[in-house]
Amino acid sequence: KQEVTQIPAALSVPEGENLVLNCSFTDSAIYNLQWFRQDPGKGLTSLLLIQSSQREQTSGRLNASLDKSSGRSTLYIAASQPGDSATYLCAVGTGKLIFGQGTTLQVKP
Amino acid sequence: NAGVTQTPKFQVLKTGQSMTLQCAQDMNHEYMSWYRQDPGMGLRLIHYSVGAGITDQGEVPNGYNVSRSTTEDFPLRLLSAAPSQTSVYFCASQTGQGAPGSQYFGPGTRLLVL
């Protein structure tokens, strides 16, 4: 059974810092890996999607990498801003997504 | 496009009552799904549909029914609400289960069962 784990559960950093969020999964036979952002009381917004044949995707200050052999993905956020404060979720699969529990990020001004 | 819409935004039920959570999408997506989000549990898949007339169970289907009569709508029914069903419910849609592409999520329905 696929399990997805995100560490740490919470993270607090000063503005401007570069940071890495981690996501690990137990079954390397994944189709896609997706990173989402969730603001308090809101739905999920897709940030980056990495297909199984890809190694990384970039969007603005965000870069996500995928290493299927080690069962790991990282989300790199460059030059963090207070507006980046949210919960970040990773999910594997397509359609039937299996989610990690999320990392709640606080960026302090 | 309105994307994925959900109604109601918030609902309070008494144990044993029934209700239907509505979900609609205007992107002509074949694939739709329902998740519930609980503190410390992440999101878990309840039911999904790969097209009109086709539904299947996800990880936590007990206590919930679904149907898919049109491409646009995918309602979730609670036949006899229980306190354990207190949660935030999200509907999502995607172009196709086997197609690469991001899923789109609705804003959620917060359900409290007393």
mmCIF file of C-alpha atoms in Angstrom:
data_model
loop_
_atom_site.group_PDB
_atom_site.id
_atom_site.type_symbol
_atom_site.label_atom_id
_atom_site.label_comp_id
_atom_site.label_asym_id
_atom_site.label_seq_id
_atom_site.Cartn_x
_atom_site.Cartn_y
_atom_site.Cartn_z
ATOM 1 C CA LYS A 1 0.000 0.000 0.000
ATOM 2 C CA GLN A 2 1.377 3.377 -0.985
ATOM 3 C CA GLU A 3 2.142 5.689 1.909
ATOM 4 C CA VAL A 4 3.216 9.308 1.621
ATOM 5 C CA THR A 5 5.050 11.122 4.389
ATOM 6 C CA GLN A 6 5.968 14.775 4.717
ATOM 7 C CA ILE A 7 8.589 16.056 7.092
ATOM 8 C CA PRO A 8 8.602 18.398 8.921
ATOM 9 C CA ALA A 9 4.961 18.868 9.886
ATOM 10 C CA ALA A 10 5.602 22.556 10.543
ATOM 11 C CA LEU A 11 8.317 25.012 9.643
ATOM 12 C CA SER A 12 8.933 28.640 10.572
ATOM 13 C CA VAL A 13 11.567 30.696 8.756
ATOM 14 C CA PRO A 14 12.505 34.372 8.400
ATOM 15 C CA GLU A 15 11.648 36.161 5.196
ATOM 16 C CA GLY A 16 14.203 35.769 2.421
ATOM 17 C CA GLU A 17 15.409 32.330 3.420
ATOM 18 C CA ASN A 18 15.640 29.515 0.896
ATOM 19 C CA LEU A 19 13.923 26.369 2.116
ATOM 20 C CA VAL A 20 13.228 22.755 1.213
ATOM 21 C CA LEU A 21 10.123 20.734 1.943
ATOM 22 C CA ASN A 22 10.378 16.968 1.847
ATOM 23 C CA CYS A 23 8.014 14.274 0.630
ATOM 24 C CA SER A 24 8.688 10.532 0.677
ATOM 25 C CA PHE A 25 6.653 7.647 -0.715
ATOM 26 C CA THR A 26 6.921 3.902 -0.210
ATOM 27 C CA ASP A 27 6.091 2.564 -3.692
ATOM 28 C CA SER A 28 8.334 3.874 -6.464
ATOM 29 C CA ALA A 29 5.894 2.777 -9.182
ATOM 30 C CA ILE A 30 4.164 6.120 -9.249
ATOM 31 C CA TYR A 31 2.583 7.840 -12.216
ATOM 32 C CA ASN A 32 2.695 11.474 -11.172
ATOM 33 C CA LEU A 33 3.733 13.481 -8.160
ATOM 34 C CA GLN A 34 2.036 16.748 -7.477
ATOM 35 C CA TRP A 35 2.642 19.571 -5.006
ATOM 36 C CA PHE A 36 -0.315 21.603 -3.742
ATOM 37 C CA ARG A 37 -0.719 24.705 -1.658
ATOM 38 C CA GLN A 38 -3.596 25.121 0.798
ATOM 39 C CA ASP A 39 -4.384 28.393 2.521
ATOM 40 C CA PRO A 40 -6.339 28.253 5.813
ATOM 41 C CA GLY A 41 -10.003 27.475 5.191
ATOM 42 C CA LYS A 42 -9.482 27.200 1.461
ATOM 43 C CA GLY A 43 -9.216 24.516 -1.182
ATOM 44 C CA LEU A 44 -6.081 23.149 -2.789
ATOM 45 C CA THR A 45 -4.146 24.884 -5.542
ATOM 46 C CA SER A 46 -1.846 22.834 -7.720
ATOM 47 C CA LEU A 47 1.696 24.233 -7.786
ATOM 48 C CA LEU A 48 3.751 21.737 -9.743
ATOM 49 C CA LEU A 49 3.170 18.376 -11.393
ATOM 50 C CA ILE A 50 6.043 15.994 -12.115
ATOM 51 C CA GLN A 51 5.326 13.084 -14.399
ATOM 52 C CA SER A 52 7.055 9.789 -13.664
ATOM 53 C CA SER A 53 9.465 10.243 -16.591
ATOM 54 C CA GLN A 54 10.550 13.676 -15.400
ATOM 55 C CA ARG A 55 13.108 14.673 -12.775
ATOM 56 C CA GLU A 56 11.992 18.188 -11.922
ATOM 57 C CA GLN A 57 9.651 21.049 -12.652
ATOM 58 C CA THR A 58 10.053 24.768 -12.058
ATOM 59 C CA SER A 59 7.615 27.617 -11.683
ATOM 60 C CA GLY A 60 8.918 30.997 -10.630
ATOM 61 C CA ARG A 61 10.584 30.663 -7.224
ATOM 62 C CA LEU A 62 9.446 27.050 -6.879
ATOM 63 C CA ASN A 63 11.372 23.997 -7.982
ATOM 64 C CA ALA A 64 10.221 20.438 -7.394
ATOM 65 C CA SER A 65 12.396 17.389 -7.925
ATOM 66 C CA LEU A 66 11.546 13.717 -8.101
ATOM 67 C CA ASP A 67 13.788 10.733 -7.356
ATOM 68 C CA LYS A 68 11.725 7.600 -7.854
ATOM 69 C CA SER A 69 14.543 5.231 -6.935
ATOM 70 C CA SER A 70 14.815 6.695 -3.454
ATOM 71 C CA GLY A 71 11.111 7.426 -3.119
ATOM 72 C CA ARG A 72 11.611 11.110 -2.508
ATOM 73 C CA SER A 73 10.509 14.493 -3.789
ATOM 74 C CA THR A 74 11.564 17.929 -2.622
ATOM 75 C CA LEU A 75 9.947 21.322 -3.066
ATOM 76 C CA TYR A 76 12.479 24.134 -3.054
ATOM 77 C CA ILE A 77 11.232 27.654 -2.357
ATOM 78 C CA ALA A 78 13.691 30.417 -3.105
ATOM 79 C CA ALA A 79 13.741 33.764 -1.320
ATOM 80 C CA SER A 80 10.690 32.991 0.812
ATOM 81 C CA GLN A 81 8.076 35.690 1.401
ATOM 82 C CA PRO A 82 5.322 36.078 4.030
ATOM 83 C CA GLY A 83 2.817 35.379 1.257
ATOM 84 C CA ASP A 84 4.279 31.876 0.962
ATOM 85 C CA SER A 85 2.842 31.032 4.371
ATOM 86 C CA ALA A 86 0.459 28.105 3.836
ATOM 87 C CA THR A 87 0.254 24.342 4.089
ATOM 88 C CA TYR A 88 2.050 22.460 1.334
ATOM 89 C CA LEU A 89 0.841 19.002 0.389
ATOM 90 C CA CYS A 90 2.397 16.426 -1.873
ATOM 91 C CA ALA A 91 0.363 13.707 -3.541
ATOM 92 C CA VAL A 92 1.230 10.722 -5.719
ATOM 93 C CA GLY A 93 -0.821 9.029 -8.391
ATOM 94 C CA THR A 94 -3.153 10.237 -11.067
ATOM 95 C CA GLY A 95 -6.813 10.679 -10.363
ATOM 96 C CA LYS A 96 -6.758 8.555 -7.233
ATOM 97 C CA LEU A 97 -4.305 10.692 -5.315
ATOM 98 C CA ILE A 98 -2.612 9.612 -2.116
ATOM 99 C CA PHE A 99 -1.692 12.618 -0.015
ATOM 100 C CA GLY A 100 0.887 13.292 2.602
ATOM 101 C CA GLN A 101 -0.203 15.049 5.770
ATOM 102 C CA GLY A 102 1.344 18.343 4.710
ATOM 103 C CA THR A 103 3.935 20.811 5.955
ATOM 104 C CA THR A 104 2.631 24.054 7.426
ATOM 105 C CA LEU A 105 5.003 26.868 6.554
ATOM 106 C CA GLN A 106 5.190 30.218 8.306
ATOM 107 C CA VAL A 107 7.412 32.905 6.814
ATOM 108 C CA LYS A 108 8.019 35.723 9.277
ATOM 109 C CA PRO A 109 8.554 39.304 8.040
ATOM 110 C CA ASN B 1 -14.817 29.019 -16.389
ATOM 111 C CA ALA B 2 -16.055 28.742 -12.820
ATOM 112 C CA GLY B 3 -13.869 25.662 -12.327
ATOM 113 C CA VAL B 4 -15.056 23.292 -9.601
ATOM 114 C CA THR B 5 -17.908 24.558 -7.441
ATOM 115 C CA GLN B 6 -19.256 23.041 -4.233
ATOM 116 C CA THR B 7 -22.386 23.721 -2.213
ATOM 117 C CA PRO B 8 -23.057 24.265 0.590
ATOM 118 C CA LYS B 9 -19.946 25.857 2.082
ATOM 119 C CA PHE B 10 -20.923 24.874 5.607
ATOM 120 C CA GLN B 11 -23.530 22.520 7.038
ATOM 121 C CA VAL B 12 -24.563 21.315 10.473
ATOM 122 C CA LEU B 13 -26.399 18.006 10.720
ATOM 123 C CA LYS B 14 -27.808 15.936 13.532
ATOM 124 C CA THR B 15 -26.855 12.290 13.808
ATOM 125 C CA GLY B 16 -29.022 10.208 11.503
ATOM 126 C CA GLN B 17 -29.942 13.000 9.121
ATOM 127 C CA SER B 18 -29.209 12.719 5.420
ATOM 128 C CA MET B 19 -27.878 15.279 3.002
ATOM 129 C CA THR B 20 -26.251 15.695 -0.383
ATOM 130 C CA LEU B 21 -23.079 17.629 -1.013
ATOM 131 C CA GLN B 22 -23.123 19.126 -4.479
ATOM 132 C CA CYS B 23 -20.167 19.330 -6.843
ATOM 133 C CA ALA B 24 -20.089 20.685 -10.380
ATOM 134 C CA GLN B 25 -17.362 21.449 -12.919
ATOM 135 C CA ASP B 26 -17.545 23.304 -16.207
ATOM 136 C CA MET B 27 -14.274 22.133 -17.744
ATOM 137 C CA ASN B 28 -15.689 19.017 -19.410
ATOM 138 C CA HIS B 29 -13.451 16.833 -17.252
ATOM 139 C CA GLU B 30 -14.080 13.102 -17.342
ATOM 140 C CA TYR B 31 -12.594 12.319 -13.952
ATOM 141 C CA MET B 32 -14.115 13.543 -10.708
ATOM 142 C CA SER B 33 -13.491 12.556 -7.130
ATOM 143 C CA TRP B 34 -14.414 13.268 -3.522
ATOM 144 C CA TYR B 35 -11.938 13.567 -0.656
ATOM 145 C CA ARG B 36 -12.317 14.231 3.024
ATOM 146 C CA GLN B 37 -9.725 16.122 5.045
ATOM 147 C CA ASP B 38 -9.321 15.506 8.754
ATOM 148 C CA PRO B 39 -6.738 17.007 11.133
ATOM 149 C CA GLY B 40 -3.594 14.917 11.136
ATOM 150 C CA MET B 41 -4.954 12.559 8.461
ATOM 151 C CA GLY B 42 -4.379 14.496 5.271
ATOM 152 C CA LEU B 43 -6.840 14.035 2.412
ATOM 153 C CA ARG B 44 -8.384 10.633 1.810
ATOM 154 C CA LEU B 45 -10.266 9.499 -1.268
ATOM 155 C CA ILE B 46 -13.944 8.611 -0.705
ATOM 156 C CA HIS B 47 -15.322 7.870 -4.191
ATOM 157 C CA TYR B 48 -14.346 8.664 -7.739
ATOM 158 C CA SER B 49 -15.792 8.566 -11.234
ATOM 159 C CA VAL B 50 -14.018 8.118 -14.557
ATOM 160 C CA GLY B 51 -17.007 9.296 -16.563
ATOM 161 C CA ALA B 52 -20.771 9.634 -16.616
ATOM 162 C CA GLY B 53 -22.424 6.470 -15.328
ATOM 163 C CA ILE B 54 -19.207 5.041 -13.840
ATOM 164 C CA THR B 55 -18.268 5.301 -10.169
ATOM 165 C CA ASP B 56 -15.981 3.378 -7.840
ATOM 166 C CA GLN B 57 -14.897 3.345 -4.227
ATOM 167 C CA GLY B 58 -11.832 4.988 -2.821
ATOM 168 C CA GLU B 59 -10.054 4.484 0.481
ATOM 169 C CA VAL B 60 -12.900 5.478 2.846
ATOM 170 C CA PRO B 61 -16.267 4.869 1.085
ATOM 171 C CA ASN B 62 -18.368 3.596 3.991
ATOM 172 C CA GLY B 63 -21.344 5.814 4.797
ATOM 173 C CA TYR B 64 -21.262 7.626 1.461
ATOM 174 C CA ASN B 65 -23.000 7.122 -1.885
ATOM 175 C CA VAL B 66 -22.313 8.750 -5.235
ATOM 176 C CA SER B 67 -23.764 8.813 -8.718
ATOM 177 C CA ARG B 68 -22.659 10.418 -11.979
ATOM 178 C CA SER B 69 -25.538 11.058 -14.352
ATOM 179 C CA THR B 70 -23.826 13.896 -16.217
ATOM 180 C CA THR B 71 -20.246 14.881 -16.974
ATOM 181 C CA GLU B 72 -20.673 18.103 -15.008
ATOM 182 C CA ASP B 73 -22.121 16.906 -11.689
ATOM 183 C CA PHE B 74 -20.893 14.491 -9.037
ATOM 184 C CA PRO B 75 -22.983 14.673 -5.836
ATOM 185 C CA LEU B 76 -21.962 12.955 -2.598
ATOM 186 C CA ARG B 77 -24.759 11.599 -0.410
ATOM 187 C CA LEU B 78 -24.671 10.903 3.303
ATOM 188 C CA LEU B 79 -27.595 8.586 4.016
ATOM 189 C CA SER B 80 -27.405 8.626 7.819
ATOM 190 C CA ALA B 81 -24.883 11.109 9.167
ATOM 191 C CA ALA B 82 -22.577 10.116 12.018
ATOM 192 C CA PRO B 83 -20.254 12.291 14.152
ATOM 193 C CA SER B 84 -17.308 10.492 12.539
ATOM 194 C CA GLN B 85 -18.278 12.140 9.263
ATOM 195 C CA THR B 86 -17.497 15.585 10.648
ATOM 196 C CA SER B 87 -14.850 16.767 8.210
ATOM 197 C CA VAL B 88 -14.044 19.063 5.334
ATOM 198 C CA TYR B 89 -15.054 17.599 1.990
ATOM 199 C CA PHE B 90 -13.337 18.463 -1.260
ATOM 200 C CA CYS B 91 -14.442 17.662 -4.770
ATOM 201 C CA ALA B 92 -11.858 17.499 -7.557
ATOM 202 C CA SER B 93 -11.835 17.064 -11.312
ATOM 203 C CA GLN B 94 -9.228 16.120 -13.915
ATOM 204 C CA THR B 95 -9.170 15.678 -17.669
ATOM 205 C CA GLY B 96 -8.829 11.910 -17.359
ATOM 206 C CA GLN B 97 -7.522 9.377 -14.871
ATOM 207 C CA GLY B 98 -4.769 8.210 -17.147
ATOM 208 C CA ALA B 99 -3.964 11.610 -18.556
ATOM 209 C CA PRO B 100 -1.150 13.711 -17.129
ATOM 210 C CA GLY B 101 -2.486 16.927 -15.760
ATOM 211 C CA SER B 102 -3.205 18.727 -12.593
ATOM 212 C CA GLN B 103 -6.304 18.095 -10.603
ATOM 213 C CA TYR B 104 -8.565 21.032 -9.835
ATOM 214 C CA PHE B 105 -10.124 21.250 -6.389
ATOM 215 C CA GLY B 106 -13.291 22.956 -5.222
ATOM 216 C CA PRO B 107 -13.313 25.282 -2.187
ATOM 217 C CA GLY B 108 -14.652 22.595 0.141
ATOM 218 C CA THR B 109 -17.718 21.922 2.290
ATOM 219 C CA ARG B 110 -17.308 21.981 6.052
ATOM 220 C CA LEU B 111 -19.634 19.476 7.673
ATOM 221 C CA LEU B 112 -20.366 19.241 11.388
ATOM 222 C CA VAL B 113 -22.401 16.279 12.621
ATOM 223 C CA LEU B 114 -23.749 16.624 16.149
#
